[in-house]
């Protein structure tokens, strides 16, 4: 089929899957795989094949860069002793354990090792939809682990492919390859991020900024490939650096545009990969015998169980070397946490990309024996993750009885109150610096106090809700109501909005009268008269021009937003507020700034 036809077909499949998944209550990746399997019954569609390198070079950089941008750097620093062995040693242990299972079932050692490298790394994007069910820290540890374990898996993959193609592998060459992969990958990511930073500092155009951000992952991946280093690590390092410096070198308009475009692009790429795995499975099934399919189903089940067992056992052994293994938790709580982490380690798009990138031919021009087996087993492990682990995870989380984690909400409220208070404290100085009159100062100050009061009320309401929930839980345990308790709504009065029915009607009345005055006859003259009044120098200075007041209000609000950003970034540097909380608040400040400045038009 032609490229355009394939593009339209995959796009329609993703659209149909997105419409069907909520209705039939299945995970979207699973629906897309099923649709891909259905398309595979059409012989012409079954022949759709992407060039192996295209999957790695086109799909992975974009997906990994976005995951890096939305990962907490503070979480990585805090949990690095846990993340490092989980993203390196566990991947190696999983790959060799899977390779051993493959050999037991008669798969050649080299092909079995490629299979192990493909299914070894868990994929955080596969569990992102269920991330809210997990404690925040556990989810971020899993996500940070997935960012670096892909690099380890690809190093193993390269070694295994070299063995399968007849390359000469020695312990020294493996050690050198690992060192070059990690050190070179980190260096390439730092270099490309530094160049991007220098370019972003010198421009404020939205188009230029976002084109630069789009080029960074591909450029870092390319540079790492040139020096035979890990392109995955290069993209991850560049993404983490860009995420940290982005608030200072990008604009509000560019960030709003990027925050809309990147998730959508990653969604399309993930969807396309899952459709392709369905088509690929159909292709493989039609290429191998029925007896071989039965054996591969057994291999798939054995590999899936092996991955779960190895992950749980490795966490058990790794806890011995942690400085504070689950401080403040009982042994049972730690065991339940390990069980949840084991089930949450699902395989997804990265495993699929590695499997599809296995070369279809050897250096001698013949078929690389076992590629169909690798794709089949990898697809089967992903399907088992979606069919078994994903539905099981909510039940496992409930069974684990994790305490409710309010740390992110508390940090968010702390940051909101801190930046609002700092902005109010600096209001008079900023107003004097920008030449803003007293009327606008008072108006903005009132708005600031309203926002601060709203933040305080929201925090009090959340704390009261926690107290009420604990009281209800005690009532249920005692099976009798609290004699001093009310209906649950008297503890704190929550302000649901500002203004509304209680807001003054003077402004609305003025607007209504103004609109009524602009009738069909003489409307143009009325507007001209209003413009003359608004810009006339004869207007009483105590009744300042609306245009002047609007300009002063805009300048003061923008100055306050800049002040809030400075304080917010200071909280991030001190470690008091997490990167993701900073990202949430920055998005709100960006929206407010775009509303004041207007949307930047393209040339």
XYZ file of C-alpha atoms in Angstrom:
603
model
C 0.000 0.000 0.000
C 1.047 3.588 -0.536
C 2.320 5.675 2.349
C -0.649 8.054 2.269
C -3.135 5.181 2.393
C -1.318 3.641 5.362
C -1.300 6.992 7.170
C -5.036 7.484 6.673
C -5.774 3.891 7.704
C -3.770 4.140 10.941
C -5.310 7.534 11.717
C -8.845 6.205 11.230
C -8.019 3.181 13.388
C -6.802 5.423 16.220
C -9.950 7.540 15.886
C -12.243 4.497 16.016
C -10.288 3.110 18.980
C -10.556 6.394 20.868
C -14.339 6.361 20.327
C -14.801 2.691 21.239
C -12.506 2.353 24.281
C -14.664 4.376 26.739
C -17.859 2.694 25.544
C -16.625 -0.888 25.971
C -14.503 -0.005 29.034
C -11.225 -1.364 27.742
C -7.802 0.261 27.728
C -7.186 2.163 24.490
C -3.890 0.335 23.704
C -5.696 -2.999 23.949
C -8.481 -1.790 21.647
C -5.915 -0.568 19.120
C -4.097 -3.907 19.148
C -7.400 -5.724 18.575
C -8.248 -3.406 15.681
C -4.789 -3.993 14.241
C -5.378 -7.740 14.496
C -8.706 -7.291 12.702
C -7.084 -5.309 9.896
C -4.520 -8.093 9.586
C -7.156 -10.428 8.129
C -6.937 -8.332 4.956
C -3.916 -9.731 3.049
C -2.894 -6.370 1.570
C -2.905 -4.702 4.990
C -0.981 -7.555 6.555
C 1.987 -6.705 4.366
C 2.422 -3.237 5.900
C 5.959 -3.113 7.268
C 7.954 -0.157 8.562
C 11.727 -0.087 8.047
C 13.210 -1.405 11.332
C 15.343 1.663 12.064
C 12.380 3.968 11.483
C 10.661 2.728 14.612
C 13.613 3.557 16.851
C 14.657 6.791 15.187
C 11.195 8.304 14.640
C 9.076 7.069 17.542
C 11.411 6.783 20.533
C 13.000 10.280 20.558
C 9.630 12.045 20.674
C 8.094 9.760 23.311
C 11.165 9.788 25.566
C 11.654 13.545 25.299
C 8.068 14.225 26.377
C 8.385 11.776 29.275
C 11.562 13.590 30.353
C 9.843 16.980 30.216
C 7.086 15.726 32.523
C 9.305 13.908 35.038
C 10.215 15.234 38.466
C 13.939 15.931 38.682
C 13.625 16.150 42.465
C 12.187 12.635 42.554
C 15.106 11.323 40.501
C 17.643 12.909 42.868
C 15.808 11.725 45.968
C 15.288 8.120 44.832
C 18.437 7.705 42.731
C 19.822 4.853 44.909
C 16.656 2.909 44.111
C 16.315 3.965 40.462
C 19.903 3.168 39.387
C 19.919 -0.590 40.100
C 16.318 -0.963 38.938
C 17.109 0.639 35.582
C 20.392 -1.239 34.984
C 20.901 -4.430 36.962
C 17.226 -5.414 36.902
C 17.100 -4.996 33.114
C 20.176 -7.190 32.708
C 18.801 -9.800 35.120
C 15.403 -9.815 33.377
C 16.958 -10.084 29.911
C 19.167 -13.039 30.832
C 16.360 -14.775 32.740
C 14.103 -14.467 29.670
C 16.959 -15.660 27.464
C 17.312 -18.719 29.694
C 13.593 -19.468 29.364
C 13.872 -19.076 25.594
C 16.755 -21.538 25.422
C 14.743 -24.068 27.443
C 12.056 -23.862 24.745
C 14.571 -24.399 21.942
C 15.144 -20.792 20.849
C 18.780 -20.062 19.853
C 20.741 -18.214 22.552
C 21.366 -15.082 20.458
C 17.704 -14.757 19.461
C 16.600 -15.440 23.041
C 18.865 -12.615 24.273
C 17.335 -10.207 21.737
C 13.921 -11.233 23.045
C 15.104 -10.623 26.609
C 16.368 -7.151 25.727
C 13.030 -6.313 24.078
C 10.771 -7.319 26.985
C 13.085 -6.421 29.893
C 12.298 -2.684 30.305
C 8.942 -1.708 31.865
C 7.247 1.213 30.150
C 5.826 4.031 32.301
C 3.576 5.222 29.470
C 1.737 1.895 29.668
C 0.717 2.637 33.257
C 0.314 6.418 32.905
C -3.464 6.145 32.641
C -3.512 4.308 35.985
C -0.885 6.503 37.620
C -3.423 8.294 39.820
C -4.143 4.996 41.550
C -0.536 4.705 42.737
C 1.115 6.748 45.461
C 2.753 9.702 43.765
C 6.264 8.777 44.830
C 5.912 5.182 43.626
C 4.601 6.315 40.256
C 7.430 8.799 39.782
C 10.002 6.140 40.726
C 8.513 3.806 38.126
C 8.493 6.551 35.506
C 12.064 7.646 36.245
C 13.170 4.009 36.130
C 11.638 3.611 32.679
C 13.518 6.615 31.299
C 16.933 5.041 31.855
C 16.157 1.338 31.621
C 15.412 1.793 27.913
C 19.059 2.775 27.429
C 20.256 -0.386 29.196
C 17.893 -2.532 27.142
C 19.095 -0.998 23.873
C 22.744 -1.641 24.802
C 21.856 -5.285 25.420
C 19.851 -5.312 22.211
C 22.813 -4.033 20.192
C 25.108 -6.668 21.706
C 22.599 -9.459 21.065
C 21.992 -8.378 17.457
C 25.749 -8.250 16.885
C 26.024 -11.824 18.199
C 23.121 -12.969 16.011
C 24.739 -11.439 12.934
C 28.064 -13.153 13.620
C 29.944 -10.354 15.349
C 32.920 -10.948 17.637
C 31.976 -10.061 21.227
C 34.482 -10.121 24.102
C 34.184 -9.024 27.767
C 36.420 -6.041 27.007
C 34.309 -4.980 24.024
C 31.129 -5.276 26.093
C 32.611 -3.155 28.911
C 33.828 -0.547 26.445
C 30.466 -0.513 24.691
C 28.622 0.060 27.969
C 30.966 2.885 29.016
C 30.734 4.612 25.639
C 26.978 4.150 25.593
C 26.373 5.746 28.987
C 29.093 8.403 29.107
C 28.689 9.334 25.453
C 24.897 9.431 25.755
C 24.985 11.754 28.747
C 27.603 13.973 27.074
C 25.620 14.181 23.826
C 22.484 15.144 25.729
C 24.307 17.864 27.671
C 25.898 19.312 24.520
C 22.651 19.456 22.545
C 20.725 20.886 25.510
C 23.394 23.562 25.990
C 23.217 24.540 22.319
C 19.432 24.652 22.522
C 19.642 26.834 25.629
C 21.942 29.320 23.888
C 19.571 29.528 20.919
C 16.419 29.836 23.032
C 17.934 32.705 25.019
C 18.216 34.754 21.837
C 14.659 34.466 20.555
C 11.147 35.110 21.784
C 9.206 33.935 18.721
C 6.886 31.042 19.426
C 7.569 29.260 16.142
C 11.345 29.417 16.541
C 11.179 28.214 20.151
C 8.990 25.203 19.401
C 10.907 24.184 16.279
C 14.049 24.256 18.422
C 12.371 22.065 21.053
C 11.267 19.628 18.346
C 14.803 19.351 16.964
C 16.494 18.776 20.336
C 15.453 15.092 20.801
C 16.275 14.108 17.222
C 19.573 16.001 17.243
C 20.666 14.505 20.551
C 19.701 11.010 19.369
C 21.607 11.544 16.117
C 24.723 12.868 17.864
C 24.733 9.896 20.239
C 24.360 7.467 17.341
C 27.288 9.087 15.539
C 29.600 8.430 18.499
C 28.027 4.952 19.055
C 26.511 6.039 22.377
C 23.028 5.591 23.799
C 20.549 7.765 21.942
C 17.954 7.045 24.630
C 20.124 8.430 27.434
C 21.020 11.410 25.272
C 17.353 12.282 24.720
C 16.491 11.766 28.397
C 19.350 13.958 29.649
C 18.536 16.682 27.120
C 14.863 16.546 28.127
C 15.586 16.847 31.843
C 17.861 19.843 31.250
C 15.365 21.547 28.945
C 12.572 20.958 31.468
C 14.620 22.683 34.177
C 15.684 25.748 32.145
C 12.521 26.079 30.054
C 10.704 28.604 32.301
C 13.571 31.073 31.854
C 14.246 30.719 28.122
C 10.768 30.178 26.641
C 7.663 32.355 26.504
C 4.181 31.790 27.866
C 2.750 31.487 24.332
C 5.354 28.936 23.260
C 4.807 26.849 26.393
C 1.037 26.797 25.924
C 1.480 25.734 22.312
C 4.007 23.031 23.245
C 1.848 21.699 26.072
C -0.962 21.205 23.567
C 1.076 19.793 20.671
C 3.470 17.366 22.388
C 0.905 15.197 24.235
C -1.167 14.928 21.068
C 1.845 13.906 18.984
C 2.925 11.296 21.549
C -0.640 9.972 21.669
C -0.649 9.475 17.890
C 2.750 7.757 17.887
C 1.750 5.415 20.720
C -1.507 4.619 18.958
C 0.255 3.915 15.679
C 2.657 1.522 17.409
C -0.148 -0.504 18.964
C -1.979 -0.739 15.636
C 1.246 -1.884 14.003
C 1.778 -4.632 16.592
C -1.653 -6.050 15.740
C -0.760 -6.088 12.048
C 2.671 -7.537 12.802
C 1.215 -10.378 14.872
C -1.107 -11.304 12.014
C 1.854 -11.255 9.623
C 3.882 -13.506 11.936
C 0.998 -15.926 12.512
C 0.580 -16.401 8.784
C 4.319 -16.994 8.342
C 4.759 -19.790 10.909
C 3.087 -23.164 11.398
C 0.250 -23.930 13.783
C 2.501 -26.156 15.889
C 5.007 -23.350 16.279
C 2.221 -20.982 17.383
C 1.272 -23.320 20.219
C 4.880 -23.481 21.384
C 5.255 -19.690 21.177
C 2.112 -19.210 23.286
C 3.747 -21.323 26.009
C 6.962 -19.312 25.638
C 4.982 -16.091 25.989
C 3.313 -17.235 29.214
C 6.621 -18.457 30.654
C 8.392 -15.185 29.759
C 5.609 -13.066 31.273
C 5.652 -15.006 34.560
C 9.461 -14.872 34.633
C 9.460 -11.089 34.302
C 7.063 -10.731 37.238
C 9.036 -13.109 39.456
C 12.410 -11.541 38.634
C 11.100 -8.031 39.320
C 9.678 -8.984 42.720
C 12.773 -10.942 43.799
C 15.113 -8.176 42.642
C 13.193 -5.587 44.675
C 13.459 -7.887 47.684
C 17.234 -8.127 47.274
C 17.642 -4.460 46.410
C 15.927 -3.380 49.641
C 18.873 -4.794 51.606
C 21.230 -2.258 50.031
C 18.980 0.769 50.506
C 19.970 3.125 53.295
C 16.398 3.442 54.552
C 14.410 0.541 53.117
C 10.850 1.640 53.671
C 11.459 3.684 56.801
C 8.309 4.024 58.858
C 6.656 1.013 57.185
C 5.969 -2.432 58.533
C 7.366 -5.503 56.809
C 3.901 -6.324 55.474
C 3.494 -2.822 54.030
C 6.839 -3.091 52.249
C 5.885 -6.488 50.804
C 2.591 -5.074 49.532
C 4.435 -2.113 47.986
C 6.762 -4.506 46.155
C 3.758 -6.460 44.873
C 2.145 -3.268 43.533
C 5.397 -2.190 41.877
C 5.708 -5.634 40.284
C 2.218 -5.534 38.774
C 2.682 -1.896 37.702
C 5.826 -2.766 35.707
C 3.969 -3.287 32.437
C 5.489 -3.562 28.994
C 4.408 -1.199 26.260
C 5.525 0.927 23.341
C 9.275 0.738 23.991
C 9.316 -3.082 23.972
C 7.247 -2.957 20.812
C 9.648 -0.511 19.154
C 12.651 -2.695 19.991
C 10.958 -5.842 18.657
C 9.906 -4.167 15.417
C 13.413 -2.772 14.929
C 14.996 -6.240 14.761
C 16.560 -6.439 11.278
C 14.724 -8.694 8.869
C 17.927 -9.914 7.179
C 21.439 -10.846 8.242
C 24.668 -9.425 6.868
C 24.778 -12.284 4.364
C 21.420 -11.297 2.929
C 19.421 -14.174 4.408
C 16.618 -14.064 6.933
C 17.565 -13.419 10.548
C 16.183 -16.603 12.053
C 13.832 -15.983 14.923
C 12.630 -12.422 14.195
C 9.035 -13.635 13.900
C 9.347 -15.393 17.249
C 10.661 -12.204 18.906
C 7.778 -10.125 17.573
C 5.179 -12.735 18.510
C 6.397 -13.228 22.092
C 6.909 -9.489 22.670
C 3.406 -8.748 21.426
C 2.058 -11.520 23.643
C 3.786 -10.126 26.745
C 2.361 -6.662 25.983
C -1.116 -8.159 25.530
C -0.843 -9.983 28.853
C 0.204 -6.707 30.477
C -2.889 -5.022 29.066
C -5.286 -7.922 29.654
C -4.127 -9.081 33.099
C -1.886 -6.556 34.844
C -3.847 -3.414 33.930
C -7.239 -4.665 35.212
C -5.545 -6.260 38.244
C -3.620 -3.143 39.299
C -6.570 -1.231 40.887
C -7.458 -4.276 42.993
C -3.822 -4.740 44.064
C -3.603 -1.062 45.032
C -6.744 -1.357 47.164
C -5.357 -4.513 48.759
C -2.079 -2.733 49.585
C -3.990 -0.113 51.641
C -1.563 2.714 50.957
C -2.079 5.794 53.120
C -3.526 8.717 51.187
C -0.679 10.895 49.953
C -1.490 14.608 50.259
C 2.088 15.799 49.726
C 1.450 17.162 46.221
C -1.706 19.027 47.308
C 0.104 20.496 50.289
C 3.021 21.640 48.145
C 0.642 23.139 45.609
C -1.175 25.115 48.292
C 2.100 26.201 49.870
C 3.391 27.430 46.524
C 0.154 29.258 45.675
C 0.057 31.052 49.014
C 3.756 31.881 48.902
C 3.767 33.381 45.414
C 0.503 35.275 46.055
C 1.867 36.738 49.282
C 5.153 37.683 47.630
C 3.306 39.388 44.777
C 1.163 41.416 47.186
C 4.238 42.421 49.189
C 5.942 43.676 46.029
C 2.845 45.325 44.543
C 3.575 48.929 45.591
C 7.201 48.753 44.435
C 6.208 47.268 41.093
C 3.415 49.817 40.659
C 5.831 52.688 41.318
C 8.373 51.160 38.916
C 5.797 50.934 36.119
C 4.064 54.245 36.876
C 0.717 52.754 37.861
C -1.915 54.945 39.525
C -3.492 54.361 42.931
C -6.834 53.259 41.500
C -5.265 50.360 39.608
C -3.091 49.478 42.593
C -6.145 49.117 44.806
C -7.986 47.072 42.193
C -5.111 44.644 41.662
C -4.486 44.446 45.412
C -8.137 43.491 45.958
C -7.831 40.815 43.259
C -4.668 39.502 44.909
C -6.294 39.283 48.331
C -9.274 37.500 46.789
C -6.931 34.944 45.231
C -5.027 34.501 48.485
C -8.260 34.044 50.444
C -9.449 31.513 47.882
C -6.183 29.535 48.241
C -6.520 29.553 52.025
C -10.173 28.487 51.840
C -9.323 25.656 49.466
C -6.574 24.408 51.786
C -8.886 24.563 54.813
C -11.632 22.767 52.892
C -9.248 19.963 51.910
C -8.045 19.568 55.512
C -11.640 19.560 56.751
C -12.540 16.904 54.165
C -9.719 14.708 55.487
C -10.978 15.137 59.064
C -14.555 14.364 57.980
C -13.415 11.255 56.109
C -11.536 10.004 59.168
C -14.594 10.671 61.349
C -16.837 8.772 58.948
C -14.391 5.861 58.931
C -14.448 5.762 62.732
C -18.261 5.918 62.714
C -18.378 2.965 60.359
C -15.978 1.021 62.570
C -18.048 1.762 65.674
C -21.291 1.333 63.716
C -22.837 4.410 65.320
C -22.959 8.103 64.320
C -20.897 10.824 65.933
C -23.249 12.583 68.395
C -21.330 15.846 67.976
C -21.047 15.638 64.186
C -23.213 17.547 61.770
C -24.343 16.757 58.300
C -20.804 16.908 56.953
C -21.162 20.341 55.457
C -20.918 22.517 58.539
C -17.213 22.013 59.176
C -16.053 24.551 56.684
C -17.779 26.742 54.203
C -16.214 26.352 50.782
C -16.237 29.304 48.446
C -17.269 27.901 45.101
C -16.648 30.965 43.095
C -15.960 34.653 43.082
C -18.722 36.973 42.144
C -21.774 35.109 40.964
C -25.166 36.117 42.251
C -23.695 38.171 45.078
C -21.416 40.263 42.917
C -22.329 43.910 42.389
C -24.591 44.603 39.474
C -23.298 48.055 38.743
C -20.830 46.908 36.122
C -23.373 44.667 34.431
C -25.889 47.489 34.445
C -23.349 49.865 32.955
C -22.517 47.425 30.215
C -26.193 46.830 29.508
C -26.914 50.540 29.322
C -23.922 51.031 27.058
C -25.053 48.268 24.757
C -28.579 49.697 24.650
C -27.223 53.105 23.766
C -25.531 51.671 20.668
C -28.600 51.268 18.510
C -28.650 50.711 14.775
C -29.006 54.444 14.093
C -25.916 56.439 14.860
C -23.981 53.475 16.282
C -20.806 54.445 14.446
C -21.011 58.011 15.731
C -21.580 56.760 19.275
C -18.437 54.587 19.105
C -16.450 57.540 17.731
C -17.708 59.697 20.596
C -16.669 57.092 23.161
C -13.226 56.880 21.565
C -12.859 60.657 21.728
C -13.835 60.697 25.395
C -11.467 57.846 26.156
C -8.485 59.588 24.562
C -9.337 63.216 25.280
C -6.760 65.129 27.362
C -9.630 67.229 28.809
C -10.987 64.333 30.866
C -10.758 64.888 34.616
C -7.491 63.409 35.885
C -9.398 61.843 38.781
C -11.424 59.906 36.189
C -8.552 58.450 34.184
C -8.930 57.323 30.590
C -10.153 53.696 30.222
C -7.311 53.054 27.792
C -4.748 54.320 30.274
C -6.279 52.314 33.092
C -6.331 49.164 30.958
C -2.697 49.657 29.999
C -1.656 50.219 33.612
C -3.657 47.206 34.774
C -2.030 44.987 32.134
C 1.499 46.173 32.928
C 1.044 45.706 36.665
C -0.505 42.249 36.290
C 2.337 41.132 34.013
C 4.889 42.442 36.501
C 3.165 40.525 39.283
C 3.177 37.356 37.171
C 6.920 37.752 36.631
C 7.375 38.212 40.372
C 5.332 35.062 41.074
C 7.470 33.074 38.632
C 10.679 34.211 40.321
C 9.396 33.122 43.734
C 8.070 29.841 42.297
C 11.422 28.968 40.726
C 13.099 29.849 44.009
C 10.860 27.329 45.764
C 11.893 24.730 43.198
C 15.600 25.454 43.663
C 15.264 25.092 47.428
C 13.524 21.726 47.001
C 10.403 22.793 48.882
C 8.167 22.338 45.830
C 8.281 19.510 43.295
C 8.958 20.112 39.607
C 5.506 18.867 38.613
C 3.826 21.266 41.033
C 5.877 24.070 39.513
C 4.739 22.929 36.080
C 1.060 23.019 37.109
C 1.281 26.512 38.568
C 3.392 27.771 35.667
C 0.713 26.572 33.244
C -1.888 28.645 35.101
C 0.378 31.710 35.098
C 1.026 31.198 31.384
C -2.703 31.152 30.663
C -3.156 34.363 32.607
C -0.272 36.011 30.750
C -1.578 34.908 27.354
C -4.998 36.311 28.263
C -3.404 39.671 29.067
C -1.025 39.834 26.111
C -3.130 38.091 23.492
C -2.275 35.134 21.272
C 0.807 35.565 19.117
C -0.093 35.466 15.426
C 1.934 33.434 12.948
C 3.683 35.223 10.119
